[in-house]
Coordinates of C-alpha atoms in Angstrom, one line a residue:
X287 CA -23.1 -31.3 48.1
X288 CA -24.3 -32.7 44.9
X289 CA -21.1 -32.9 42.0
X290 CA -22.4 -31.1 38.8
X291 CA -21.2 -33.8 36.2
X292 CA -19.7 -31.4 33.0
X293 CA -21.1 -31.6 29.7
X294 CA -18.7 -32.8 26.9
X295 CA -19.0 -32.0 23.5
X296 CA -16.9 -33.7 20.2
X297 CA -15.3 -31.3 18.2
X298 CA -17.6 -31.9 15.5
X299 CA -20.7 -31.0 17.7
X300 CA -18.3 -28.4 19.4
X301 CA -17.5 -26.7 16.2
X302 CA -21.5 -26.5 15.0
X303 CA -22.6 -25.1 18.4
X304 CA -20.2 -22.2 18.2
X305 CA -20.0 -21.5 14.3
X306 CA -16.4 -22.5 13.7
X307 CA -14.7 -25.6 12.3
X308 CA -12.8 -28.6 13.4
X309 CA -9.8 -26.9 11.8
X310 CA -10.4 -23.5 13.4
X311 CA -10.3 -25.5 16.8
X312 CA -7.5 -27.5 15.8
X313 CA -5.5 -24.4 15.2
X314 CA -6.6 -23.2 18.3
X315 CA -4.8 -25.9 20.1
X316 CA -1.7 -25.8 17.7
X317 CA -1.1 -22.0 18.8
X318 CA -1.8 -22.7 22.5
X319 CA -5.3 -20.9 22.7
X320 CA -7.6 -23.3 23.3
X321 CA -6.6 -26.7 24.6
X322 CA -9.9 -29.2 24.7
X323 CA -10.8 -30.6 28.1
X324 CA -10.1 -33.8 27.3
X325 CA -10.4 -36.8 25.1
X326 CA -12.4 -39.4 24.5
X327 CA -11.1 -43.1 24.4
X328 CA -10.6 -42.7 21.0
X329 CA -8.2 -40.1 21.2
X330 CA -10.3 -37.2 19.6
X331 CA -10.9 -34.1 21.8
X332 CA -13.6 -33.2 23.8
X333 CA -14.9 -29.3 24.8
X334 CA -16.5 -28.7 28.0
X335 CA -18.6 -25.3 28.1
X336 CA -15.9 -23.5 30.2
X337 CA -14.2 -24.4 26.4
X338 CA -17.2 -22.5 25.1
X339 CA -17.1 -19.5 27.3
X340 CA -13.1 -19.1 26.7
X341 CA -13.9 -19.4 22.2
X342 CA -16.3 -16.9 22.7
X343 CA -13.6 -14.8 24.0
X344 CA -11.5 -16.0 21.7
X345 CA -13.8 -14.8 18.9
X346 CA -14.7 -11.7 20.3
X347 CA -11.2 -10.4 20.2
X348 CA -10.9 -11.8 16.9
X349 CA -13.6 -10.0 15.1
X350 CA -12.3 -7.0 17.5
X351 CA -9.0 -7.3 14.6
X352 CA -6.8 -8.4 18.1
X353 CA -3.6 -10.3 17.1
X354 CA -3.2 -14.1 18.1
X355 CA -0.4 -12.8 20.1
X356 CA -2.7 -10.3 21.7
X357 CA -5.3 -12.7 22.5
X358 CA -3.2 -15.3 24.4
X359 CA -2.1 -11.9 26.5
X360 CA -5.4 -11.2 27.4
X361 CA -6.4 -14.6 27.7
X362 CA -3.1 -15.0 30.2
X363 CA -4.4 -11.6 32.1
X364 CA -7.7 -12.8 32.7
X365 CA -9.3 -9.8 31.3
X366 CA -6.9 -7.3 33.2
X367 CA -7.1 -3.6 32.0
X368 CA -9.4 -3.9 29.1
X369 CA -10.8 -1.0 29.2
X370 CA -7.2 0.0 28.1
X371 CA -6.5 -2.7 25.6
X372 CA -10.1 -2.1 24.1
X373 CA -8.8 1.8 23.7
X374 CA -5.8 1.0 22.2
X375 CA -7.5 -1.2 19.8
X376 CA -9.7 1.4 18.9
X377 CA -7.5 3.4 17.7
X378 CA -5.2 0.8 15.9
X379 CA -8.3 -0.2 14.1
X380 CA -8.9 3.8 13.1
X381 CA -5.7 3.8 11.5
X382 CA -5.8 1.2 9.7
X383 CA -9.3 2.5 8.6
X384 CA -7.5 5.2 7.5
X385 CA -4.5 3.7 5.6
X386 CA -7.5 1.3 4.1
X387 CA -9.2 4.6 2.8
X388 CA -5.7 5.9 1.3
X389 CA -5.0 3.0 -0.2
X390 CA -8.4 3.0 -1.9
X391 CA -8.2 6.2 -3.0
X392 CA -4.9 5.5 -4.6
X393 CA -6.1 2.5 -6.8
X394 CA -9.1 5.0 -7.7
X395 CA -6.6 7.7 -9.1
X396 CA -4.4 4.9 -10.9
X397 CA -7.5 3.1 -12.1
X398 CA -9.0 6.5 -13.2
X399 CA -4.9 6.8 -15.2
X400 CA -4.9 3.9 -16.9
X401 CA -8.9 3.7 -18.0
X402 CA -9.5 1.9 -21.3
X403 CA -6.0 1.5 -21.7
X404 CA -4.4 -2.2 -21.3
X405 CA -0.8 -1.8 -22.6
X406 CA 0.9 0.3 -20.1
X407 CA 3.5 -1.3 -18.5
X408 CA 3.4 -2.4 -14.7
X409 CA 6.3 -1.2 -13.7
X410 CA 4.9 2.1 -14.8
X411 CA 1.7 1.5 -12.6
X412 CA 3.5 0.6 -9.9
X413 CA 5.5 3.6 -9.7
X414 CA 2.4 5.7 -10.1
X415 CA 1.2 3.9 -7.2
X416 CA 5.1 4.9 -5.4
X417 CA 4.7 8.2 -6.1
X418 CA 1.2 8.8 -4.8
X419 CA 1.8 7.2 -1.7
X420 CA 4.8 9.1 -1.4
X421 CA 3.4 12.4 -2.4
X422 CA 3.5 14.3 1.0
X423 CA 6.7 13.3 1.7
X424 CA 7.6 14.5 -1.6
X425 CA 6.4 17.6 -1.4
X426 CA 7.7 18.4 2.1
X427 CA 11.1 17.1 1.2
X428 CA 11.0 19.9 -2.0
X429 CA 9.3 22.7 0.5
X430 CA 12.4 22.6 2.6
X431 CA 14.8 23.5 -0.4
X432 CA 12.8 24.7 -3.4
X433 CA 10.5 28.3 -3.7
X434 CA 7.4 27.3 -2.5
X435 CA 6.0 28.4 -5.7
X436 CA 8.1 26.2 -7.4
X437 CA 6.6 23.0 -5.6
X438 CA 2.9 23.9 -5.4
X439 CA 3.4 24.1 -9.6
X440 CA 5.4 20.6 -9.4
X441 CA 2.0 19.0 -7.4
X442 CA -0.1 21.4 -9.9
X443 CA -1.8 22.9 -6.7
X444 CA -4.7 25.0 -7.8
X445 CA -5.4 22.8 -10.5
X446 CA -8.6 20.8 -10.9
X447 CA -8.6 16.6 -10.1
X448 CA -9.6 16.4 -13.8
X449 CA -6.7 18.6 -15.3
X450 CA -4.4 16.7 -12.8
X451 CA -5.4 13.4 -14.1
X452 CA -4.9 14.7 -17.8
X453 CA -1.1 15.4 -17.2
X454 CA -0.5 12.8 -15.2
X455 CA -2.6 10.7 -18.0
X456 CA -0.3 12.1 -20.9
X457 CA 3.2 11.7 -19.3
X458 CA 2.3 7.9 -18.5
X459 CA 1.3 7.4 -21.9
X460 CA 4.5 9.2 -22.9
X461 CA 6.7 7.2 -20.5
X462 CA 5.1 4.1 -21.8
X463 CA 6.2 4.6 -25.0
X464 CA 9.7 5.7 -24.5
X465 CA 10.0 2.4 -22.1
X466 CA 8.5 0.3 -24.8
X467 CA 10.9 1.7 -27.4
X468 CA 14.0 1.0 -24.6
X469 CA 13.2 -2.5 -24.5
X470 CA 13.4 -2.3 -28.2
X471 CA 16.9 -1.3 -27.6
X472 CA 16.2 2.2 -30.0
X473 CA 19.4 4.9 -29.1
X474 CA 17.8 7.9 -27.3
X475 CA 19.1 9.9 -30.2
X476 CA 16.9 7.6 -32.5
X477 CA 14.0 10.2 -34.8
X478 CA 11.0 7.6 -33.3
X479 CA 12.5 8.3 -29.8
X480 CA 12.7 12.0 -30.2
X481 CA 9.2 12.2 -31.5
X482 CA 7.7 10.7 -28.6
X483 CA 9.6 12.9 -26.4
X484 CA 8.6 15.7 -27.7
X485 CA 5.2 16.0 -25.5
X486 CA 7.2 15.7 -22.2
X487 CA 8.7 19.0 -23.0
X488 CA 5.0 21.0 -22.4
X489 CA 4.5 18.3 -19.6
X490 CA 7.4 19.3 -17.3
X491 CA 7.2 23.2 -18.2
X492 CA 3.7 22.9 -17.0
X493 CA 4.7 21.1 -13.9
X494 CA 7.6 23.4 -13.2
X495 CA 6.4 26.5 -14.8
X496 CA 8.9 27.4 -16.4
X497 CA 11.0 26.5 -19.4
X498 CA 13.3 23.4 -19.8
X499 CA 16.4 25.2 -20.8
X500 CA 16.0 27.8 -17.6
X501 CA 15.0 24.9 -15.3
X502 CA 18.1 23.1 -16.2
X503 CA 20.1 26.4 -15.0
X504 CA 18.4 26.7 -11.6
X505 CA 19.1 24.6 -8.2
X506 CA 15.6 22.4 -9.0
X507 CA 17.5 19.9 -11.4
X508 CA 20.5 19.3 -8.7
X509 CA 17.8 19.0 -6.0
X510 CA 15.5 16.5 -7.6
X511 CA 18.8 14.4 -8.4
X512 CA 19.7 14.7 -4.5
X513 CA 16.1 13.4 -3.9
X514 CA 15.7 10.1 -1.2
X515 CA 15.2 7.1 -4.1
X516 CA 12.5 6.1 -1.8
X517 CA 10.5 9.1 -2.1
X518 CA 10.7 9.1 -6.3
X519 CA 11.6 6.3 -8.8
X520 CA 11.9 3.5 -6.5
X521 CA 10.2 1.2 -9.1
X522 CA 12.4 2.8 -12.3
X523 CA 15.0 0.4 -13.9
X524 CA 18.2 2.0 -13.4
X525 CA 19.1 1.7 -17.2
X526 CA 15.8 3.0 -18.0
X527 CA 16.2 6.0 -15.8
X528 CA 19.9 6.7 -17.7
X529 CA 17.9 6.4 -20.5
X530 CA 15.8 8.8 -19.8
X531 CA 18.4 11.5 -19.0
X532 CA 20.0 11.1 -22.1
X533 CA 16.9 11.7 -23.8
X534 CA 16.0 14.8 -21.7
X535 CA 19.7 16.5 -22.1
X536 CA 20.6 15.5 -25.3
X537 CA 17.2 15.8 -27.5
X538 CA 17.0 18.8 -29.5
X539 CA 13.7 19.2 -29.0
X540 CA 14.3 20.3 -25.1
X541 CA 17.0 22.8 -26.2
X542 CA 14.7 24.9 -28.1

């Protein structure tokens, strides 16, 4: 029987035939993926088209979102129960589709915050963005200890995107200014201070429904303060945040 002589390829030819680049294929190598054939007298690597057939493979599972780890399993396997790896992939890929879409949705809300506005601070933006991707677990957390009408005022359920936005809008702007005016190193007693605090007081009644001076009586303040870190002001300076209380509980302005 007639030997079939094999067709070798440089990895510059190799690398145009199959859409990739030298340094794709030297990677390859590197991570144990795809080692060439051989080499040529020069040293430099040579591909084969069983080399072909296996980066095909290789690129398959790659534009299929599989791992490098998960490829050299399934490279090891020799295609063994893919119909089950391709299912699990699936629906690794549809959850990720689905974080992509949260996470897309919470840059729109932020975005739609901040509009035509270039001074608020990022550490402000960023805990908008905590808080958002928090806000289920939020709101469970409060559901288990808090009147349910108490919560679905806190997340302003009922409410329209666009009245949402507004108070969420205002109390940023509102935050930005107190922060601005902390870094200034102004007392939370000081009249500028108390001025701009003045508009969180309709903020937070709306949000809890209530008034300050009766909300400060009922078990919502102790539970909020027993909250998971994680789930609220995980971004918030720690100084700021004591700066904050003081202005809430000892501004005159909330004890009307």
């Amino acid at each position: 029987m007639r030997k079939i002589s094999k067709t070798y390829h440089t990895i510059g030819s190799f690398a145009k035939l199959t859409s990739t680049t030298g340094r794709t294929l030297r990677f390859y190598d590197r991570k144990g993926l795809l080692k060439p054939s051989g080499y040529n007298e020069q040293g430099h690597r040579m591909y084969t088209d069983e080399d072909l057939f296996r980066l095909h493979q290789i690129l398959t599972l790659k534009y299929l979102d599989y791992s490098l780890d998960d490829i050299s399993n399934y490279l090891e396997q020799d295609g063994k129960d893919f119909n089950a790896s391709l299912e699990m992939q699936y629906n690794m890929l549809l959850q990720k589709q689905q974080h992509i879409q949260r996470v897309v949705a919470t840059i729109e809300r932020v975005r739609a915050l901040v509009k035509d506005n270039h001074t608020i601070d990022a550490g402000l933006i960023m805990l908008m963005i905590h808080s958002i991707q928090h806000e289920e677990e939020q709101k469970q957390w409060l559901s288990d200890r808090l009147p349910d009408a108490l919560v679905q005022s806190m997340f302003m359920s009922g409410s329209s995107l666009e009245e949402q936005l507004e108070l969420e809008r205002e109390l940023m702007m509102t935050l930005n200014d107190l922060l601005v005016m902390f870094k200034q190193g102004l007392p939370p007693d000081h009249p500028l201070v108390q001025e701009h605090a003045l508009p969180l007081k309709p903020i937070y009644e709306q949000a809890f429904g209530q008034p300050l001076q009766e909300l400060w009586k009922n078990e919502a303040v102790g539970v909020l303060e027993e909250m998971d870190p994680q789930l609220i002001s995980g971004h918030f300076d720690p100084e700021f945040k004591n700066y904050l209380s003081e202005v809430f509980f000892s501004y005159d302005g909330f004890a009307d």
